Short mmCIF file of C-alpha atoms in Angstrom, two decimals:
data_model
loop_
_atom_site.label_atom_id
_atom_site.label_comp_id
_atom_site.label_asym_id
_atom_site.label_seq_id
_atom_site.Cartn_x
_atom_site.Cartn_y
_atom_site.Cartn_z
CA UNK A 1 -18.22 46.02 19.69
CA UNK A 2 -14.79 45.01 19.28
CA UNK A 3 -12.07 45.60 22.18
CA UNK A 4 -8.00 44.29 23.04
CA UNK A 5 -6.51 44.75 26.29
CA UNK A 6 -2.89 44.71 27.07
CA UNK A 7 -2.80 44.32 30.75
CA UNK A 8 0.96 45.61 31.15
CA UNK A 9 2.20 48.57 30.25
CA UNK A 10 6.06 47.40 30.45
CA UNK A 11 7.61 44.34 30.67
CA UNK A 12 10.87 43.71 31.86
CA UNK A 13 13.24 40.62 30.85
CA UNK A 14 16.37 39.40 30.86
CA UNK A 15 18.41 38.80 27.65
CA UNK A 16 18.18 35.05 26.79
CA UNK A 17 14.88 34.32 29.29
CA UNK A 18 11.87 33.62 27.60
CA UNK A 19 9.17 36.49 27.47
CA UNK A 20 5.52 37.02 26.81
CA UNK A 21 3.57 39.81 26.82
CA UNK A 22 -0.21 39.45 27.45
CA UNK A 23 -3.26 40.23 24.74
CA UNK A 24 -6.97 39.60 25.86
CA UNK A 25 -9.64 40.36 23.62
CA UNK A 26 -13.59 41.15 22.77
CA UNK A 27 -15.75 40.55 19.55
CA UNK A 28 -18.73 38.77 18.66
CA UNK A 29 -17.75 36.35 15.95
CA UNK A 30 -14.32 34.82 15.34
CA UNK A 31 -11.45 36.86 15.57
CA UNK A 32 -8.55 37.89 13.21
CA UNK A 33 -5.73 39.03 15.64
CA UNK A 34 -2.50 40.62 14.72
CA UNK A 35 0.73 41.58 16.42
CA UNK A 36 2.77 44.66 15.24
CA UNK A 37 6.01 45.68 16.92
CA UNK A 38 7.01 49.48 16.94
CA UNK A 39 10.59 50.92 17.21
CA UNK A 40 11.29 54.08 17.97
CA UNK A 41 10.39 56.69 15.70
CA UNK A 42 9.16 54.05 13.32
CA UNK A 43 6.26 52.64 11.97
CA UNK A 44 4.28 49.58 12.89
CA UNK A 45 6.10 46.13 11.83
CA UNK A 46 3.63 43.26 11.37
CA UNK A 47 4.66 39.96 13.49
CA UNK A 48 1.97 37.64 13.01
CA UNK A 49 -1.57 36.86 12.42
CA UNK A 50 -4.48 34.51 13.46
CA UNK A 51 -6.96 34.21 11.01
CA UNK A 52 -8.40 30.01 11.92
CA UNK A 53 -6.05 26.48 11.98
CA UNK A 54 -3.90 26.04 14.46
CA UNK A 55 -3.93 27.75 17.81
CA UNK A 56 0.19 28.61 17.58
CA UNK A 57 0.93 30.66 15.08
CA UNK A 58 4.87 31.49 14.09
CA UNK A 59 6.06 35.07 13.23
CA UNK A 60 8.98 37.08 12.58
CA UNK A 61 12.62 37.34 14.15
CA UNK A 62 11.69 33.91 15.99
CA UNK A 63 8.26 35.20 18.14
CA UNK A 64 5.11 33.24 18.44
CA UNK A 65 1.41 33.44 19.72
CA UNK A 66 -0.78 30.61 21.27
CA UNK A 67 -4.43 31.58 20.00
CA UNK A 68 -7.08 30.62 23.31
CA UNK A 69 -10.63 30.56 22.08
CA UNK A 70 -11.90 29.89 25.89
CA UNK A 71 -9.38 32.20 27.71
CA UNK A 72 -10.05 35.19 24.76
CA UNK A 73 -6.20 35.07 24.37
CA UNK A 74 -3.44 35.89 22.34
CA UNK A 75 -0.35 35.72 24.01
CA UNK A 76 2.87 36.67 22.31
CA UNK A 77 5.82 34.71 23.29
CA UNK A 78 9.50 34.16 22.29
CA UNK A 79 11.87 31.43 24.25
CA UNK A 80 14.73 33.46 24.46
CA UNK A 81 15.01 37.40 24.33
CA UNK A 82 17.46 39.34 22.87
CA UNK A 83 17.94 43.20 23.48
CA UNK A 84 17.40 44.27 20.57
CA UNK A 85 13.82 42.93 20.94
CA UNK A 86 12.71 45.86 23.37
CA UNK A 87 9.95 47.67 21.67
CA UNK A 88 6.24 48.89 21.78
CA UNK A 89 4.28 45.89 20.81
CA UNK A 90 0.69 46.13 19.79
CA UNK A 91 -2.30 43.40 20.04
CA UNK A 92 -5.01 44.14 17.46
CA UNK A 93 -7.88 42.83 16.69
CA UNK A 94 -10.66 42.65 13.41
CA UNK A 95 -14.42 41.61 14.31
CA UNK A 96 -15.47 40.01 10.80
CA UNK A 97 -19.14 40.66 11.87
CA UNK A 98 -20.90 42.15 11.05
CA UNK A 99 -20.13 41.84 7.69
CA UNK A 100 -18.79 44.86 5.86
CA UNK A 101 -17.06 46.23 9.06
CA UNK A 102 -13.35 46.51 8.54
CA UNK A 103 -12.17 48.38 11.70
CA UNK A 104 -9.00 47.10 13.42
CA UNK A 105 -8.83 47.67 16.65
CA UNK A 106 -5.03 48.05 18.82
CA UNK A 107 -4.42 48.05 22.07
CA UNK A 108 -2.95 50.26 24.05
CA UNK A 109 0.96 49.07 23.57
CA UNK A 110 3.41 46.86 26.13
CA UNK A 111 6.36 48.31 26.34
CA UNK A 112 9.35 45.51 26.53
CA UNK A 113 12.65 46.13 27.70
CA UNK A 114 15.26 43.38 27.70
CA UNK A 115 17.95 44.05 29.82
CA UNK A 116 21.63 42.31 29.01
CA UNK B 1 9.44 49.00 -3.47
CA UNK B 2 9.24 51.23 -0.66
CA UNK B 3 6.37 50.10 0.89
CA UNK B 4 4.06 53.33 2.34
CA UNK B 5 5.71 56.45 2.11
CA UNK B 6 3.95 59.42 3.88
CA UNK B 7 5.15 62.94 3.32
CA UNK B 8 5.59 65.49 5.33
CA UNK B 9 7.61 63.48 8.25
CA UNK B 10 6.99 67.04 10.54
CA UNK B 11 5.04 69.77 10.56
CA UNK B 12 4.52 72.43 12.97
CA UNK B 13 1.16 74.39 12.41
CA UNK B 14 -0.82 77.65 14.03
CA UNK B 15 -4.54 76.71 14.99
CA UNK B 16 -6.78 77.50 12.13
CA UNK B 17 -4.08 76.57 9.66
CA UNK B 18 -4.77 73.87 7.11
CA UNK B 19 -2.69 71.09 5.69
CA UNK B 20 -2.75 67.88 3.25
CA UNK B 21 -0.91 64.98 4.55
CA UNK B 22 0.10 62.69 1.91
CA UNK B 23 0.63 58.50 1.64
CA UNK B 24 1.64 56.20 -1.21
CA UNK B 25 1.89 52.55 -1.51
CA UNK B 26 3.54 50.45 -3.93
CA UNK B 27 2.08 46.97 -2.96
CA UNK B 28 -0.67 47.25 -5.30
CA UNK B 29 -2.91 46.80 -2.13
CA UNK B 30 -6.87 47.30 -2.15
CA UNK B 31 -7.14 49.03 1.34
CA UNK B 32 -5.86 51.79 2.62
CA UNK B 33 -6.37 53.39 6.19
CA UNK B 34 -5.10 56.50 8.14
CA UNK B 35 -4.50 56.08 12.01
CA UNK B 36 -3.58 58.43 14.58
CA UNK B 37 -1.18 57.53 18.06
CA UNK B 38 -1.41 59.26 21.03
CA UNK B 39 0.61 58.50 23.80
CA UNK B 40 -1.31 56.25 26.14
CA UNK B 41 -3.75 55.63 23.42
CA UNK B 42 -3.10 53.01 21.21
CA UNK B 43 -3.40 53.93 17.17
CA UNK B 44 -6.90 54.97 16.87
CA UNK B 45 -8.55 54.43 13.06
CA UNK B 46 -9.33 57.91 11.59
CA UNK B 47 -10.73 57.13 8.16
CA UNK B 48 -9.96 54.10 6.11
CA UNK B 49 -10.87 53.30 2.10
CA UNK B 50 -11.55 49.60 2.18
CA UNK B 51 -10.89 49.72 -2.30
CA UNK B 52 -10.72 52.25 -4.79
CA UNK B 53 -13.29 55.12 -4.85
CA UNK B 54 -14.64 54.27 -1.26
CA UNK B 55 -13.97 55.61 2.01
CA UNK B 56 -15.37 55.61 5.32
CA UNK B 57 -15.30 56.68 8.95
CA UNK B 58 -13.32 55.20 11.70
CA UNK B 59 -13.32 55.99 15.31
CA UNK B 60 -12.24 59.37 15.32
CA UNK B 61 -12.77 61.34 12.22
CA UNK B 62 -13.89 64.35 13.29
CA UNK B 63 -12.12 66.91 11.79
CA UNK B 64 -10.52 65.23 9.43
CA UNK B 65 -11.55 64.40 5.40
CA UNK B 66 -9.57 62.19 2.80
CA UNK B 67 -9.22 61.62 -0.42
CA UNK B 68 -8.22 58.36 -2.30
CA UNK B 69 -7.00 59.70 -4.99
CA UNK B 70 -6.18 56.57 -6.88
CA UNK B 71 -5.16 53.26 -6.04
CA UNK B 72 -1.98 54.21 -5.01
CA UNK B 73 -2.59 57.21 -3.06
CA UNK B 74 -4.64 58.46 -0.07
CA UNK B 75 -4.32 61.69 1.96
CA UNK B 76 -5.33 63.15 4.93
CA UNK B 77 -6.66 66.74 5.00
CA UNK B 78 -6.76 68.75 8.02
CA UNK B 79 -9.43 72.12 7.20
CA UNK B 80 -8.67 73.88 10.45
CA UNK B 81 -5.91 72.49 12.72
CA UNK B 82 -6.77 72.63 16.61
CA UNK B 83 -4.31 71.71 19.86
CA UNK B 84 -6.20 68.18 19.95
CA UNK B 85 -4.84 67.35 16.59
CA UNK B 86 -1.66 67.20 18.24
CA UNK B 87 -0.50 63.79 17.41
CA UNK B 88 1.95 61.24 14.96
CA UNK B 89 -0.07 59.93 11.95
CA UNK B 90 0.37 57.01 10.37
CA UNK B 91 -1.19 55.76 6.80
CA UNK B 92 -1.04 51.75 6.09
CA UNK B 93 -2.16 49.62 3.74
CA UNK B 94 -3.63 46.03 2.90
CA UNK B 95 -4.24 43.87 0.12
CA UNK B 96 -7.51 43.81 1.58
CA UNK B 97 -9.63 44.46 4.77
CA UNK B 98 -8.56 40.77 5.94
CA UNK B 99 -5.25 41.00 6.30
CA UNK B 100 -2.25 42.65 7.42
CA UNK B 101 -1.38 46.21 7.52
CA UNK B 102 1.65 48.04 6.41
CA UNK B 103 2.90 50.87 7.99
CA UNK B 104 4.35 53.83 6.88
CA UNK B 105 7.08 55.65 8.79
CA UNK B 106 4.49 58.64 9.77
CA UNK B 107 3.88 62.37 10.25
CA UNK B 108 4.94 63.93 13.70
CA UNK B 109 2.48 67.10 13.59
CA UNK B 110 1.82 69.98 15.89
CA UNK B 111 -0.28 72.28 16.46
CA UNK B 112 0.30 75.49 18.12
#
């Protein structure tokens, strides 16, 4: 079975540090991992996506994630924050085995708050 | 091209009540899915319809049955709304089961 764990509820930065917020995860083939960002009162927003290639993968509005096969990691991380960056932000995850199993799984949601 | 739409954006209902939520995408996309949040809880997948004229069960469907009406659209019925149903939904869509997911704004519903 197929898990993600966001091991912080919050996160706090300060405007113009750099910030990451944490994503371990669980399947038993290769993973496809997303990142989604939520606003308030809004919908998901996809960020960015490991599917295979390289282990850093670039998103939207500047944010990035380093994929670590041995550490069972995908961390998302931007160099410099800006407050209008605080959000929800969601890990997910896709098992593509076995094959014909389409769930996406989420974790639980980091809450980041960049103060000015 | 608005996306996913989802209609109603609230509803308030009595237990027992019954009530279609709708969703629409425009993206000519394969896959659709229908996701609750609760707060603490992640989005959990309620039922999902991975192309036209299939569907299947996620993690929580009790209680719950859709239709994929067409490419296009997918909805959400609830037969007999309880307390537990208590929740914002959201629909989304893919161009497949692969890749990303597109959210709609979602449904803020209560039941009373």
């Amino acid at each position: 079975a197929q898990s993600v764990a966001q091991p912080e509820d919050q996160v706090n930065v300060a405007e113009g540090n750099p910030l990451t917020v944490k994503c371990t995860y669980s399947v038993s083939g290769n993973p496809y991992l997303f990142w989604y960002v939520q606003y308030p009162n809004r919908g998901l927003q996809f960020l960015l996506k490991y599917i295979t290639g390289d282990n850093l993968v670039k998103g939207s509005y500047g944010f990035e994630a380093e994929f670590n096969k041995s550490q069972t990691s995908f961390h998302l991380k931007k160099p410099s924050a800006l407050v209008s960056d605080s959000a929800l932000y969601f890990c997910a995850v896709r098992d593509p085995l076995p094959a014909g199993s389409y769930q996406l799984t989420f974790g639980k949601g980091t809450k980041l708050s960049v103060i000015p | 091209n608005a996306g996913v739409t989802q209609t109603p954006k609230f509803q308030v209902l009595k237990t027992g009540q019954s009530m279609t939520l709708q969703c629409a995408q425009d993206m000519n996309h394969n896959s659709m899915y229908w996701y609750r949040q609760d707060p603490g809880m992640g989005l959990r997948l309620i039922y999902y319809s991975a192309s036209e004229g299939t569907t299947d069960k996620g993690e929580v469907p009790n209680g719950y049955n859709v239709s994929r009406l067409n490419k296009r659209e997918f909805s959400l019925r609830l037969e007999s709304a309880a307390p537990s149903q208590t929740s914002v939904y959201f629909c989304a869509s893919s161009h497949s089961t692969s890749y990303e997911q597109y959210f709609g704004p979602g449904t803020r519903l209560t039941v009373t």
